[in-house]
mmCIF file of C-alpha atoms in Angstrom:
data_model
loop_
_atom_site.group_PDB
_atom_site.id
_atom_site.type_symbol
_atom_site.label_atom_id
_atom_site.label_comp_id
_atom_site.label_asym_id
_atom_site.label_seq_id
_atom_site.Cartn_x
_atom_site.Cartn_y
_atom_site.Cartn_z
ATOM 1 C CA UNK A 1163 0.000 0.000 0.000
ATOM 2 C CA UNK A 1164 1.526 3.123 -1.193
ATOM 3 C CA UNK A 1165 0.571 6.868 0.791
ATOM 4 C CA UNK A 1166 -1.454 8.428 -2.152
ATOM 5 C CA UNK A 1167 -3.629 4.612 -1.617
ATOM 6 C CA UNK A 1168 -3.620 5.448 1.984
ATOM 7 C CA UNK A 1169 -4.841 9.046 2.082
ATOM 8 C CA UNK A 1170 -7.520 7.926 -0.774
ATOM 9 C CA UNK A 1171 -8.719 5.444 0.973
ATOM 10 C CA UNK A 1172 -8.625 7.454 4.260
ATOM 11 C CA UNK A 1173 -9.771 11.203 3.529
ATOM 12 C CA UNK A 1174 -11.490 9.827 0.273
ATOM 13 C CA UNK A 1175 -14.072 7.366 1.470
ATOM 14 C CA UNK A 1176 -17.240 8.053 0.330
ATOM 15 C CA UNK A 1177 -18.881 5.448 2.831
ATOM 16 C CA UNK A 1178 -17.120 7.086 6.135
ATOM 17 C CA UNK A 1179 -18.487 10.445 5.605
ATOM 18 C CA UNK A 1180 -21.633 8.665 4.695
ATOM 19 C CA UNK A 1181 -22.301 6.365 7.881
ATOM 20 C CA UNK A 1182 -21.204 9.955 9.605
ATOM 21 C CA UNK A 1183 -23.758 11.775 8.255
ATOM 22 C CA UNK A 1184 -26.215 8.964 8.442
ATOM 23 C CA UNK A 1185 -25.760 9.362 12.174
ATOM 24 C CA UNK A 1186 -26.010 12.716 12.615
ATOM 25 C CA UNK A 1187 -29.486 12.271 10.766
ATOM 26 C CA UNK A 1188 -31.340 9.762 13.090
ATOM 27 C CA UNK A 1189 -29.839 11.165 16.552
ATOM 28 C CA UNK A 1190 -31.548 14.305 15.016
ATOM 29 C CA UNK A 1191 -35.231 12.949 14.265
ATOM 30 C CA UNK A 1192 -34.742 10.967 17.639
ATOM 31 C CA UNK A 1193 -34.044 15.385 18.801
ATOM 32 C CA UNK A 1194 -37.160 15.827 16.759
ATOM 33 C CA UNK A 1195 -39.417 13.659 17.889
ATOM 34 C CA UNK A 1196 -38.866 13.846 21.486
ATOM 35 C CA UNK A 1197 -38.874 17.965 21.451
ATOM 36 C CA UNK A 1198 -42.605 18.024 19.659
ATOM 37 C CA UNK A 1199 -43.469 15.058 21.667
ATOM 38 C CA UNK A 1200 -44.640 12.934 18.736
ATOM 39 C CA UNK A 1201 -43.885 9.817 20.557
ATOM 40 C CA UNK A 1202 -45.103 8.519 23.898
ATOM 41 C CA UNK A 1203 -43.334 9.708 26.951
ATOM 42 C CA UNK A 1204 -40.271 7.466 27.741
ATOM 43 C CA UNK A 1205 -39.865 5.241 24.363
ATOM 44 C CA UNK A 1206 -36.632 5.587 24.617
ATOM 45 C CA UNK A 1207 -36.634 2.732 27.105
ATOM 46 C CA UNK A 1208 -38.639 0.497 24.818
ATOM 47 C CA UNK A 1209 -35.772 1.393 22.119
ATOM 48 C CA UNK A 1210 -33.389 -0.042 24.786
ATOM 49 C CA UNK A 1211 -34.947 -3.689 25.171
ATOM 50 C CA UNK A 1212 -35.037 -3.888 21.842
ATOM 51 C CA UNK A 1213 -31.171 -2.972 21.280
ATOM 52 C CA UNK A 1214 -30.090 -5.271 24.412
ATOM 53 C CA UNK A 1215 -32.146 -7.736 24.463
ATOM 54 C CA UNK A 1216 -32.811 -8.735 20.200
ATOM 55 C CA UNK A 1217 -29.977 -6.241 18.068
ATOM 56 C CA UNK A 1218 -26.919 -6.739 20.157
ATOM 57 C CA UNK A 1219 -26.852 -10.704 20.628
ATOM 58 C CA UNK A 1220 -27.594 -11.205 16.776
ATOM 59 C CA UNK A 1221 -25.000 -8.634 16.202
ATOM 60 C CA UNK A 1222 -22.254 -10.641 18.336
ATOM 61 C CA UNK A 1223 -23.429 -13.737 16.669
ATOM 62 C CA UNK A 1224 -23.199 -12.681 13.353
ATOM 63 C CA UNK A 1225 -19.402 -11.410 13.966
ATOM 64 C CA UNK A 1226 -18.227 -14.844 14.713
ATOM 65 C CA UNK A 1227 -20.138 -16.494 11.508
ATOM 66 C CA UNK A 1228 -16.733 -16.472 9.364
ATOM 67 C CA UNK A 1229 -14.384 -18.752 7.588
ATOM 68 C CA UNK A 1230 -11.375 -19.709 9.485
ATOM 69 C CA UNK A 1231 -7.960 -19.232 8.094
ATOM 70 C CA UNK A 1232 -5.316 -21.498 9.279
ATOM 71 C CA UNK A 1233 -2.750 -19.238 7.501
ATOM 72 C CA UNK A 1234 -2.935 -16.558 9.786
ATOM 73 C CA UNK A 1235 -4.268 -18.298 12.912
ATOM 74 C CA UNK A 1236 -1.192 -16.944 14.806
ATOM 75 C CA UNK A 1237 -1.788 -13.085 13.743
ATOM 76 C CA UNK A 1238 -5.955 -14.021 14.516
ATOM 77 C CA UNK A 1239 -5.031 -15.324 18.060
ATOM 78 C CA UNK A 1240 -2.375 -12.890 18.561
ATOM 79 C CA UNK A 1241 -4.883 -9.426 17.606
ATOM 80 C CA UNK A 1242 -7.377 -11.272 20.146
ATOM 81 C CA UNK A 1243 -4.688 -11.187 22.980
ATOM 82 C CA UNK A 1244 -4.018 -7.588 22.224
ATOM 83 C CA UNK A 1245 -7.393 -6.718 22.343
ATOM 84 C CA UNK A 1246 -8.103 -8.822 25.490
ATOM 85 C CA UNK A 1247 -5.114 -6.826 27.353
ATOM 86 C CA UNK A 1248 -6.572 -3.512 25.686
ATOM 87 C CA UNK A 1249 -10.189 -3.795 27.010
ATOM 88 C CA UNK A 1250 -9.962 -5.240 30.211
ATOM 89 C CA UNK A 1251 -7.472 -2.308 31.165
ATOM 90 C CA UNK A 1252 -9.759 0.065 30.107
ATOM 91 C CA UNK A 1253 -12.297 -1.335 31.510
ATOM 92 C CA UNK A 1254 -11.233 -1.209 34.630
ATOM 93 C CA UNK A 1255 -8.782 1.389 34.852
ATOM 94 C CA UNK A 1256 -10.952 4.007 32.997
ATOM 95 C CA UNK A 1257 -12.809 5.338 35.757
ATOM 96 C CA UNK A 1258 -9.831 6.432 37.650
ATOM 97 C CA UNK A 1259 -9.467 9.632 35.116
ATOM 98 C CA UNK A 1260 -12.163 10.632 36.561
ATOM 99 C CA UNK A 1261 -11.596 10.184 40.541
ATOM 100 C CA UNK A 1262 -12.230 13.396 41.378
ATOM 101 C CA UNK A 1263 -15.706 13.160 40.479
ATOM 102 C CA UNK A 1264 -18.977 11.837 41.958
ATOM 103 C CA UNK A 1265 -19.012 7.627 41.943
ATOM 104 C CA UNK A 1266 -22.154 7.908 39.709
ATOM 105 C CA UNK A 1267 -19.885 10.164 37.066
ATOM 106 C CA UNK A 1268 -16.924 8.599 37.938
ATOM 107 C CA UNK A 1269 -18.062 5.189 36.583
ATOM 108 C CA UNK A 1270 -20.727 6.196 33.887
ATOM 109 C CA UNK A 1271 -17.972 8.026 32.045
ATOM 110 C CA UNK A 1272 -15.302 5.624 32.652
ATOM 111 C CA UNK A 1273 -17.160 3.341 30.487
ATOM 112 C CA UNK A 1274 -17.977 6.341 27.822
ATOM 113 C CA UNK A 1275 -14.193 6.393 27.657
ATOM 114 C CA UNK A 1276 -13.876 2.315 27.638
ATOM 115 C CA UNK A 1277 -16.249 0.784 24.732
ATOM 116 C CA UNK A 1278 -16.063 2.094 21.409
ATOM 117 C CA UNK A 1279 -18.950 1.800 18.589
ATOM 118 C CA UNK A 1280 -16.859 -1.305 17.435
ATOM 119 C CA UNK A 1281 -19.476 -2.592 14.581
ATOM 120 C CA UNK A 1282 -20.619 0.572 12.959
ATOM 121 C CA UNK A 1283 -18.314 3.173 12.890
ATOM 122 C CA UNK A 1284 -13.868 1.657 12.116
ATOM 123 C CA UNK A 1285 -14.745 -1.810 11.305
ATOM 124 C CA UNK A 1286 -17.459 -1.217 8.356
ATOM 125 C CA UNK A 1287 -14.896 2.222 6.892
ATOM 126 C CA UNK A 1288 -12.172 -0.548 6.667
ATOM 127 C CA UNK A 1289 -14.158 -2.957 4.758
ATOM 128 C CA UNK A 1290 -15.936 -0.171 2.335
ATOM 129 C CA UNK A 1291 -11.959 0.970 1.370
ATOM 130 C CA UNK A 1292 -10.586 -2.613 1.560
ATOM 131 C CA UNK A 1293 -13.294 -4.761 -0.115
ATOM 132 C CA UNK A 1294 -11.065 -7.140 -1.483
ATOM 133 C CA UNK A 1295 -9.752 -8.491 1.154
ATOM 134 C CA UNK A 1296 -13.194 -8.782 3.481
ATOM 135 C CA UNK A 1297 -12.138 -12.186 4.796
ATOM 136 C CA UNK A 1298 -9.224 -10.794 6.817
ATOM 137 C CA UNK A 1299 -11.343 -8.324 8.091
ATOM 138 C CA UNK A 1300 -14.152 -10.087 9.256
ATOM 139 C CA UNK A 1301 -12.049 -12.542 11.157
ATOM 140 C CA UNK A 1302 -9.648 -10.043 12.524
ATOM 141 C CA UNK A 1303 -12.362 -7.820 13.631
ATOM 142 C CA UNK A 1304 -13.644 -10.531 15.262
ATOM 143 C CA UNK A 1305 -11.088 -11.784 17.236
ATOM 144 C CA UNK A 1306 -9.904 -8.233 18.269
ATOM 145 C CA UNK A 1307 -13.563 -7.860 19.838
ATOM 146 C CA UNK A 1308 -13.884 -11.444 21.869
ATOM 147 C CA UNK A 1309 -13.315 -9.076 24.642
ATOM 148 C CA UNK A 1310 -15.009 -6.728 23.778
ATOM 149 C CA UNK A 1311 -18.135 -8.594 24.031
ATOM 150 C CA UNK A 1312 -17.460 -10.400 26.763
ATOM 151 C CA UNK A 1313 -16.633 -7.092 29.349
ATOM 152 C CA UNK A 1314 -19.430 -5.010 27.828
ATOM 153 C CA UNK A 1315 -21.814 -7.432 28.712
ATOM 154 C CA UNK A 1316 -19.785 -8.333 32.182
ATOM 155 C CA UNK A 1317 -17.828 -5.688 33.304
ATOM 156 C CA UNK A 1318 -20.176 -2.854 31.817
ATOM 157 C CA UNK A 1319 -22.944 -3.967 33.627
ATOM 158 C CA UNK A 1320 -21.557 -4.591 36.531
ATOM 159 C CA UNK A 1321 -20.747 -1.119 36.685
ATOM 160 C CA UNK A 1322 -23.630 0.255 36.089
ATOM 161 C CA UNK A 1323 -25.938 -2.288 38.512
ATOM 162 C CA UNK A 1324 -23.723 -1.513 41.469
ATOM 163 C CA UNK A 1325 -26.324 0.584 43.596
ATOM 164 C CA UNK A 1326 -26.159 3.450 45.593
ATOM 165 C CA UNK A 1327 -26.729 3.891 49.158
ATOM 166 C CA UNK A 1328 -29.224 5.532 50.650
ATOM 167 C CA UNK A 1329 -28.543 9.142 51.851
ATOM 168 C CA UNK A 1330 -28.976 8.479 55.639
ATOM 169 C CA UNK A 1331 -26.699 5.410 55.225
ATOM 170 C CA UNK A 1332 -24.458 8.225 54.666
ATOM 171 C CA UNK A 1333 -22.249 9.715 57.576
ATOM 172 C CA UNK A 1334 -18.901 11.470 55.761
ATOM 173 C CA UNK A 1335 -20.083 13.446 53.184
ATOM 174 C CA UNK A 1336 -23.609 13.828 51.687
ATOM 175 C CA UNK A 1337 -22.358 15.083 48.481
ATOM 176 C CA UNK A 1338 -20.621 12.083 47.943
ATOM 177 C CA UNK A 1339 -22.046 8.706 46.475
ATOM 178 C CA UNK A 1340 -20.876 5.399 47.538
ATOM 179 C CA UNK A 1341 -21.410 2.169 45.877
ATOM 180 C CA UNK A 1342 -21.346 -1.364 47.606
ATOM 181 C CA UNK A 1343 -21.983 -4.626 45.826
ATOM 182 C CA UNK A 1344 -23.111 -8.168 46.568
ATOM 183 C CA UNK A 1345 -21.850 -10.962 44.740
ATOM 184 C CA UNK A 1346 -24.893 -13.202 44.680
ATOM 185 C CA UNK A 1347 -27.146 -14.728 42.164
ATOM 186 C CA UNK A 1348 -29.732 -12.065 42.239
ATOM 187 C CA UNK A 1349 -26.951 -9.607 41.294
ATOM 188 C CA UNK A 1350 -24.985 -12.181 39.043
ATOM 189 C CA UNK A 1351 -27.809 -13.376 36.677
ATOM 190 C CA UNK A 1352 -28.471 -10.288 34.521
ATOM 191 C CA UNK A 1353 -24.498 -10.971 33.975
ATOM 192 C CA UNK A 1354 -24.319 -14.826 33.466
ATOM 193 C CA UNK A 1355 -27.384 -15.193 31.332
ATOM 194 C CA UNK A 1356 -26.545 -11.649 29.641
ATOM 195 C CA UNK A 1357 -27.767 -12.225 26.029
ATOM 196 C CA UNK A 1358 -24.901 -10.472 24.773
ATOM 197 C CA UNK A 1359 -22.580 -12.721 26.217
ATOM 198 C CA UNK A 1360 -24.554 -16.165 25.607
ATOM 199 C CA UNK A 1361 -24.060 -14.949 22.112
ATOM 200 C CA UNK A 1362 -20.661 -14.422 22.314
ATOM 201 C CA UNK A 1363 -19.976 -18.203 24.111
ATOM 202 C CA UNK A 1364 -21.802 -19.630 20.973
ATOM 203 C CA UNK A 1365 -19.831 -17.465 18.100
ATOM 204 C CA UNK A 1366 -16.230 -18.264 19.253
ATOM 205 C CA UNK A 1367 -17.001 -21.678 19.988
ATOM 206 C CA UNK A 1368 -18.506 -22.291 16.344
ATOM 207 C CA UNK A 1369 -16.223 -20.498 14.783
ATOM 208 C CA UNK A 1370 -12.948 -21.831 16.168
ATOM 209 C CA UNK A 1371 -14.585 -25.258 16.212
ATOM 210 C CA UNK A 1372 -13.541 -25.178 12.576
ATOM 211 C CA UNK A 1373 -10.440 -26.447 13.266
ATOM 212 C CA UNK A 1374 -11.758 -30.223 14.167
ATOM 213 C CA UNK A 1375 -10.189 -32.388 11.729
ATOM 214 C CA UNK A 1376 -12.657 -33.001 9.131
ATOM 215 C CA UNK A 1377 -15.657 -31.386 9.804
ATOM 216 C CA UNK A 1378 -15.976 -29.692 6.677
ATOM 217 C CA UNK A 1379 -18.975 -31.771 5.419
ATOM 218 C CA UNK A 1380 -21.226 -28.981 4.267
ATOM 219 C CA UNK A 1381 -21.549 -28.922 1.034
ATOM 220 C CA UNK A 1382 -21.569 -24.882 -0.266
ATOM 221 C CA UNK A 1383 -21.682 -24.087 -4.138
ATOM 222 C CA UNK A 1384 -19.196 -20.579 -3.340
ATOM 223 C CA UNK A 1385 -16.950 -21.554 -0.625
ATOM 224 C CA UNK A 1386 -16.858 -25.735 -1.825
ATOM 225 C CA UNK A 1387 -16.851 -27.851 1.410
ATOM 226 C CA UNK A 1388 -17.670 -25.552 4.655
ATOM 227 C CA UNK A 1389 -17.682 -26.516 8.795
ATOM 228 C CA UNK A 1390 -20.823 -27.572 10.136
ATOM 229 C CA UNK A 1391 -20.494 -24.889 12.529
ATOM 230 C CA UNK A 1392 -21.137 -22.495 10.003
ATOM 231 C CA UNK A 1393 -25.105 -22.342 10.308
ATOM 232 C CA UNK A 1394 -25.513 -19.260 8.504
ATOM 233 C CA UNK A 1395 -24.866 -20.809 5.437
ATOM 234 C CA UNK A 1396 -26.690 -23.821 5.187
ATOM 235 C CA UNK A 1397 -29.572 -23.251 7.702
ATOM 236 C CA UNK A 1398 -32.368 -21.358 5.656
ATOM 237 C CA UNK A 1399 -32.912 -17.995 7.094
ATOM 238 C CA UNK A 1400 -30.427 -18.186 9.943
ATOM 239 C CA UNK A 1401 -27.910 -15.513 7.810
ATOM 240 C CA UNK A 1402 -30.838 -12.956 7.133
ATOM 241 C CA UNK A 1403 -32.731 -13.014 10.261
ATOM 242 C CA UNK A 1404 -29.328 -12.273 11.850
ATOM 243 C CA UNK A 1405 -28.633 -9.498 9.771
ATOM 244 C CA UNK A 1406 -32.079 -8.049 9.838
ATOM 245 C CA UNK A 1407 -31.806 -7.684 13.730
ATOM 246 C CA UNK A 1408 -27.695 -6.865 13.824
ATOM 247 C CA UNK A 1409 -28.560 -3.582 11.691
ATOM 248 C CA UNK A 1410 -31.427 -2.213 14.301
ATOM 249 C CA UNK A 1411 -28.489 -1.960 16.854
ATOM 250 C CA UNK A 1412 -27.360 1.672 15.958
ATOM 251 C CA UNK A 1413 -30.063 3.272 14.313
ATOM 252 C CA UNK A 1414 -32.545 2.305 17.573
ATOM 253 C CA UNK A 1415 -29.605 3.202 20.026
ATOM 254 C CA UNK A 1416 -29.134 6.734 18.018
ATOM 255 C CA UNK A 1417 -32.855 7.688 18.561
ATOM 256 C CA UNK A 1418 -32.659 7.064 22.181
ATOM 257 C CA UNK A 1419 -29.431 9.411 21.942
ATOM 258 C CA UNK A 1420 -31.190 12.040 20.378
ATOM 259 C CA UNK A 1421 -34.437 11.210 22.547
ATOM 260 C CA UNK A 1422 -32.183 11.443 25.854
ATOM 261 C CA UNK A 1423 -30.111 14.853 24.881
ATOM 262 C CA UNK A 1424 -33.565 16.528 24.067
ATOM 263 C CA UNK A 1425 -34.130 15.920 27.567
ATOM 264 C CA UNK A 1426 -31.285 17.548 28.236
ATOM 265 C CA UNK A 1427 -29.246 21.133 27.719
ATOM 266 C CA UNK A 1428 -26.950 20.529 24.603
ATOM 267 C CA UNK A 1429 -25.667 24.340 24.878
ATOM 268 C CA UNK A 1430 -24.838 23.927 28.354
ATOM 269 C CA UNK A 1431 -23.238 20.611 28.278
ATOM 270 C CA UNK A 1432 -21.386 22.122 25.114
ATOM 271 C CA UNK A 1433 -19.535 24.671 28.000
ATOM 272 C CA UNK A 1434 -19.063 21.505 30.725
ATOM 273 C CA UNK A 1435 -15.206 20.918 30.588
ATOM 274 C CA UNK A 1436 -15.620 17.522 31.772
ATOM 275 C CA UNK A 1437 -17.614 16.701 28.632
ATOM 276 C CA UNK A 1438 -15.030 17.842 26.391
ATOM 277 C CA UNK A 1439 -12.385 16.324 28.870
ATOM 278 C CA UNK A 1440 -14.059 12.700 28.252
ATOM 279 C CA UNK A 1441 -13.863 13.183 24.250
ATOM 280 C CA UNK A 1442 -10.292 13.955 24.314
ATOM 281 C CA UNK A 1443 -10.590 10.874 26.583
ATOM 282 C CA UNK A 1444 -12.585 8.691 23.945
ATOM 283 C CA UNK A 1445 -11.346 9.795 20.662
ATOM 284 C CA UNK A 1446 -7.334 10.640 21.488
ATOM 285 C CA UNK A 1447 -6.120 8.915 24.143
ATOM 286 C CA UNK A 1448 -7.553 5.480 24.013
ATOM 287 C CA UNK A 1449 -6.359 5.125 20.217
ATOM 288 C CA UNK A 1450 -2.959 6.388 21.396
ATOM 289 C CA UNK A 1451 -2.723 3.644 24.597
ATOM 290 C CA UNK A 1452 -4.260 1.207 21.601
ATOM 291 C CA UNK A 1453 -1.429 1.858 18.952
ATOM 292 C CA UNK A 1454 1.151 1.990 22.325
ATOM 293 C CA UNK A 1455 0.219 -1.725 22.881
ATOM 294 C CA UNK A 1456 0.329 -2.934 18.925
ATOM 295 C CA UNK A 1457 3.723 -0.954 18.353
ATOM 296 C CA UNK A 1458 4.816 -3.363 21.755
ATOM 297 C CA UNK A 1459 3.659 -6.718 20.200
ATOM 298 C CA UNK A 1460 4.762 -5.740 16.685
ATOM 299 C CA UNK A 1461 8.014 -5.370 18.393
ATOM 300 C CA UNK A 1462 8.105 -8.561 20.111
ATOM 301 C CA UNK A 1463 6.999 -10.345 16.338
ATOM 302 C CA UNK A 1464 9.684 -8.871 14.803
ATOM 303 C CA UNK A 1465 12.309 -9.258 17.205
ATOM 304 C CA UNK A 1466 11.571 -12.901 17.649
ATOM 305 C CA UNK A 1467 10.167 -14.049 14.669
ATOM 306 C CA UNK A 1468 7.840 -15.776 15.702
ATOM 307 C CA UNK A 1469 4.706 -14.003 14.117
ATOM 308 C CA UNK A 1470 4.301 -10.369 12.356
ATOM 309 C CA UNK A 1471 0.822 -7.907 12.070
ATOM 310 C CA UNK A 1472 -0.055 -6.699 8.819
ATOM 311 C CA UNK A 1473 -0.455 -2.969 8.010
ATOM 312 C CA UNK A 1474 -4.335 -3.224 7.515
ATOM 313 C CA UNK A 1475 -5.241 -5.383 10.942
ATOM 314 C CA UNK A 1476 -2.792 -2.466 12.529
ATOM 315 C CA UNK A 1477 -5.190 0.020 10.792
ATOM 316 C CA UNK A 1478 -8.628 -2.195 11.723
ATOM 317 C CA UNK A 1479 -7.197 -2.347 15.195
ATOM 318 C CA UNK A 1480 -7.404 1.404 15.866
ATOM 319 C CA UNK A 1481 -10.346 2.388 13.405
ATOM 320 C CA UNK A 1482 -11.514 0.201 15.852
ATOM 321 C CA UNK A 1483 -10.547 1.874 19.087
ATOM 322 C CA UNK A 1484 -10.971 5.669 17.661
ATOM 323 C CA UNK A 1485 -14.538 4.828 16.937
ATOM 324 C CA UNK A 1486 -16.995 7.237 18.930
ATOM 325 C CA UNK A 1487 -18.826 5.582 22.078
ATOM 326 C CA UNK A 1488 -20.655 2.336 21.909
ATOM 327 C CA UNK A 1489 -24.235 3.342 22.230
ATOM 328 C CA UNK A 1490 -24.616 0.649 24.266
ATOM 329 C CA UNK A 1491 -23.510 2.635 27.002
ATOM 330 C CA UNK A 1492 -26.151 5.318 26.337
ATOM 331 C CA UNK A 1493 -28.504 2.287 26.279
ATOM 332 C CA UNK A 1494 -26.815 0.727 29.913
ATOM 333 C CA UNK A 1495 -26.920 4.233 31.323
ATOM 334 C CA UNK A 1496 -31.120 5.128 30.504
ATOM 335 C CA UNK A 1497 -31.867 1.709 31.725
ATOM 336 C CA UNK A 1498 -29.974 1.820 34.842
ATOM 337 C CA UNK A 1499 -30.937 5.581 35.580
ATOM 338 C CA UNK A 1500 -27.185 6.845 35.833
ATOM 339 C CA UNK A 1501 -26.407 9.905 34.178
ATOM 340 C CA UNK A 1502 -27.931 9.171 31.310
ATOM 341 C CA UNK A 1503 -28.259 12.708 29.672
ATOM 342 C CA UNK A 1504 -24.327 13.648 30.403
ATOM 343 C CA UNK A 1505 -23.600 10.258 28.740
ATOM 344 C CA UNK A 1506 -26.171 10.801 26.013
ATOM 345 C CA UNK A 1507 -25.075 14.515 25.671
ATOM 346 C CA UNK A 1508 -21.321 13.227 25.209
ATOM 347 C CA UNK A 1509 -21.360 10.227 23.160
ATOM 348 C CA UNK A 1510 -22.895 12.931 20.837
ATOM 349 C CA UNK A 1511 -19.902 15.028 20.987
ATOM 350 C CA UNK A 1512 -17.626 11.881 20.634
ATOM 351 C CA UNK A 1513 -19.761 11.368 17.605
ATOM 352 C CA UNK A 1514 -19.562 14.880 15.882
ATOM 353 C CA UNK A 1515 -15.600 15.101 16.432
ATOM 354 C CA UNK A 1516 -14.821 12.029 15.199
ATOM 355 C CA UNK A 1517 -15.576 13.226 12.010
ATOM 356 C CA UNK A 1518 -11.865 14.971 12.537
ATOM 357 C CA UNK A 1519 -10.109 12.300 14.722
ATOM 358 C CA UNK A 1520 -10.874 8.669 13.121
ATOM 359 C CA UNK A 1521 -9.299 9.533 9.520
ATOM 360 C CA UNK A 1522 -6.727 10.961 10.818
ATOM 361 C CA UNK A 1523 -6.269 7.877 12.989
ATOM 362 C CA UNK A 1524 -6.749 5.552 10.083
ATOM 363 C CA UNK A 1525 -4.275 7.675 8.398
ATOM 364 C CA UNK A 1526 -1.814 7.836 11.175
ATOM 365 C CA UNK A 1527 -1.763 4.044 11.471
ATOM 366 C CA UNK A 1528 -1.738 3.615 8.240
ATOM 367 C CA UNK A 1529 1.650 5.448 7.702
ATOM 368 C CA UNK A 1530 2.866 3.681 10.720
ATOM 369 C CA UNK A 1531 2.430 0.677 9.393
ATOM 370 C CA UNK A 1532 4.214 1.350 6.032
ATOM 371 C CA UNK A 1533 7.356 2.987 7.662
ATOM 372 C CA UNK A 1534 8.202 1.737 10.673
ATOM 373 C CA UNK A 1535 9.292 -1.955 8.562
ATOM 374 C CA UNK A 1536 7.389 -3.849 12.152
ATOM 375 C CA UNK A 1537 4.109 -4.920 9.936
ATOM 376 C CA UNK A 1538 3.791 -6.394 6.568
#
């Protein structure tokens, strides 16, 4: 890949600026529609179930249903380590840029800061510019989000569920929330049996079950023999009922954005410094700890020989990362009542800048990748 191919396929992509736009649009007739009060009071929750409970599980599914490649089984497994270490120590570490704040704050936008829009925002402008080589893509995307999945619908959650005590449980300081947790079965099972993460379970397993000698018995007249664990493609319906629900994921979750901040004051959260302080958060530092961690196994690869990271799953990695907030979050944070219009009001923000910061991310990694002589 030369630069001019970079920066066309970078500043040049008709589909980026498109799936920008297209966002823009619905969190604005979700705006509309709240502000005349078209819609009944509080849909915005009903939006939610939908999202958690039917659009994100197919969605996690659906990443999984891909061919295997034994060629690069080392990179695959090697891009789902990094993003293992990547997510769990954001997950977990995130809230502490924020200790100075409220518990509530502190952990609703530590996990603004922690979960990009993974499926709809990097991943899909990688595979519009680099068509041609989709199957690298898919599985690389995939493997980089294993964890992903697995601590949004875990360590997310867990987050938000921990409650509050009451005020006259209080006896330092009022103005200060403090959070205790039980770990019991009433508090584990929204976790456990998490449809997000049952999903998840089944994807990996049927997709790295394709390595069992011999179980390509499926017949399939474009890919010749394919893994019975691939039940999108020879189970009627299975592939199109999952990507009818995948696709409502964003477009429901935007509405409820748009619903939530015309609850809200836009102008005033527009003058909050902590708003603007969790962008830079979201959409420059997280890529830059991202690429910090890639540059380190790249490293290792080429010191050792022992495996090396191609250019493009270097570039997927961080389109990845630099994507604005998972609207998930939004979603977690209206259904658990915790600051939902400050996380609302700045996953739009995270939105409307990243019009500036993921190309130049893309770009950025992109030129990485072709000079540093660490990727292929």
């Amino acid at each position: 890949m030369s630069i001019n191919e970079l920066i066309n396929n970078t500043f040049g992509n008709f589909n980026f600026w498109s799936i920008l736009i297209a966002v823009i649009v619905v969190i604005g007739i979700g705006f509309f529609l709240q502000k005349k009060q078209i819609i009944i009071k509080d849909w915005e929750k009903v939006l939610v179930k939908i999202v958690l409970y039917v659009a994100l599980p197919a969605l996690a599914l659906k990443s999984f249903l891909v061919d295997i490649n034994t060629s690069t089984l080392t990179e695959a497994f090697i891009v789902m380590l990094i993003g293992g270490i990547f997510f769990t120590l954001v997950t977990f570490g995130s809230q502490f840029f924020f200790y100075k704040t409220r518990p509530s704050l502190k952990v609703s936008l530590g996990m603004v800061v922690a979960f990009p829009s993974a499926a709809y925002f990097g991943f899909p402008i990688l595979l519009a510019s680099f068509s041609e080589q989709k199957a690298e893509i898919l599985t690389m995307s995939s493997m980089f989000l294993v964890a992903f999945w697995i601590l949004l619908s875990t360590g997310a959650i867990y987050y938000f569920q921990k409650p509050l005590l009451d005020k006259q449980h209080l006896t330092s300081d009022l103005n200060r929330e403090t959070y205790k947790y039980q770990f019991n079965w009433k508090n584990l099972k929204p976790v456990v049996l998490n449809p997000v993460l049952i999903a998840t379970f089944i994807g990996f397993l049927l997709w790295i079950s394709q390595l069992i000698p011999g179980i390509n018995l499926i017949s399939n007249s474009k890919n010749g023999l394919v893994s019975i664990s691939r039940i999108d493609v020879y189970i009627p319906g299975v592939n199109k009922i999952l990507e009818i629900l995948s696709v409502m994921a964003s477009p429901l979750a935007w509405l409820a954005i748009g619903t939530v901040v015309a609850k809200g004051q836009l102008v005033k959260a527009l003058k909050n410094k902590i708003v603007w302080y969790t962008v830079f958060l979201r959409n420059i530092l997280m890529p830059l700890i991202a690429l910090l961690i890639i540059l380190f196994f790249a490293w290792i690869g080429d010191l050792s020989h022992g495996f090396r990271l191609s250019t493009l799953v270097l570039m997927l990695m961080i389109a990845i990362v630099a994507s604005p907030t998972a609207t998930t979050i939004v979603s977690y944070a209206i259904a658990f009542h915790r600051e939902q219009t400050l996380v609302s009001e700045t996953t739009s923000l995270t939105i409307l800048t990243s019009f500036i910061t993921l190309p130049l991310w893309i770009f950025v990694a992109g030129l990485i990748g072709i000079s540093t002589g660490l990727f292929t």
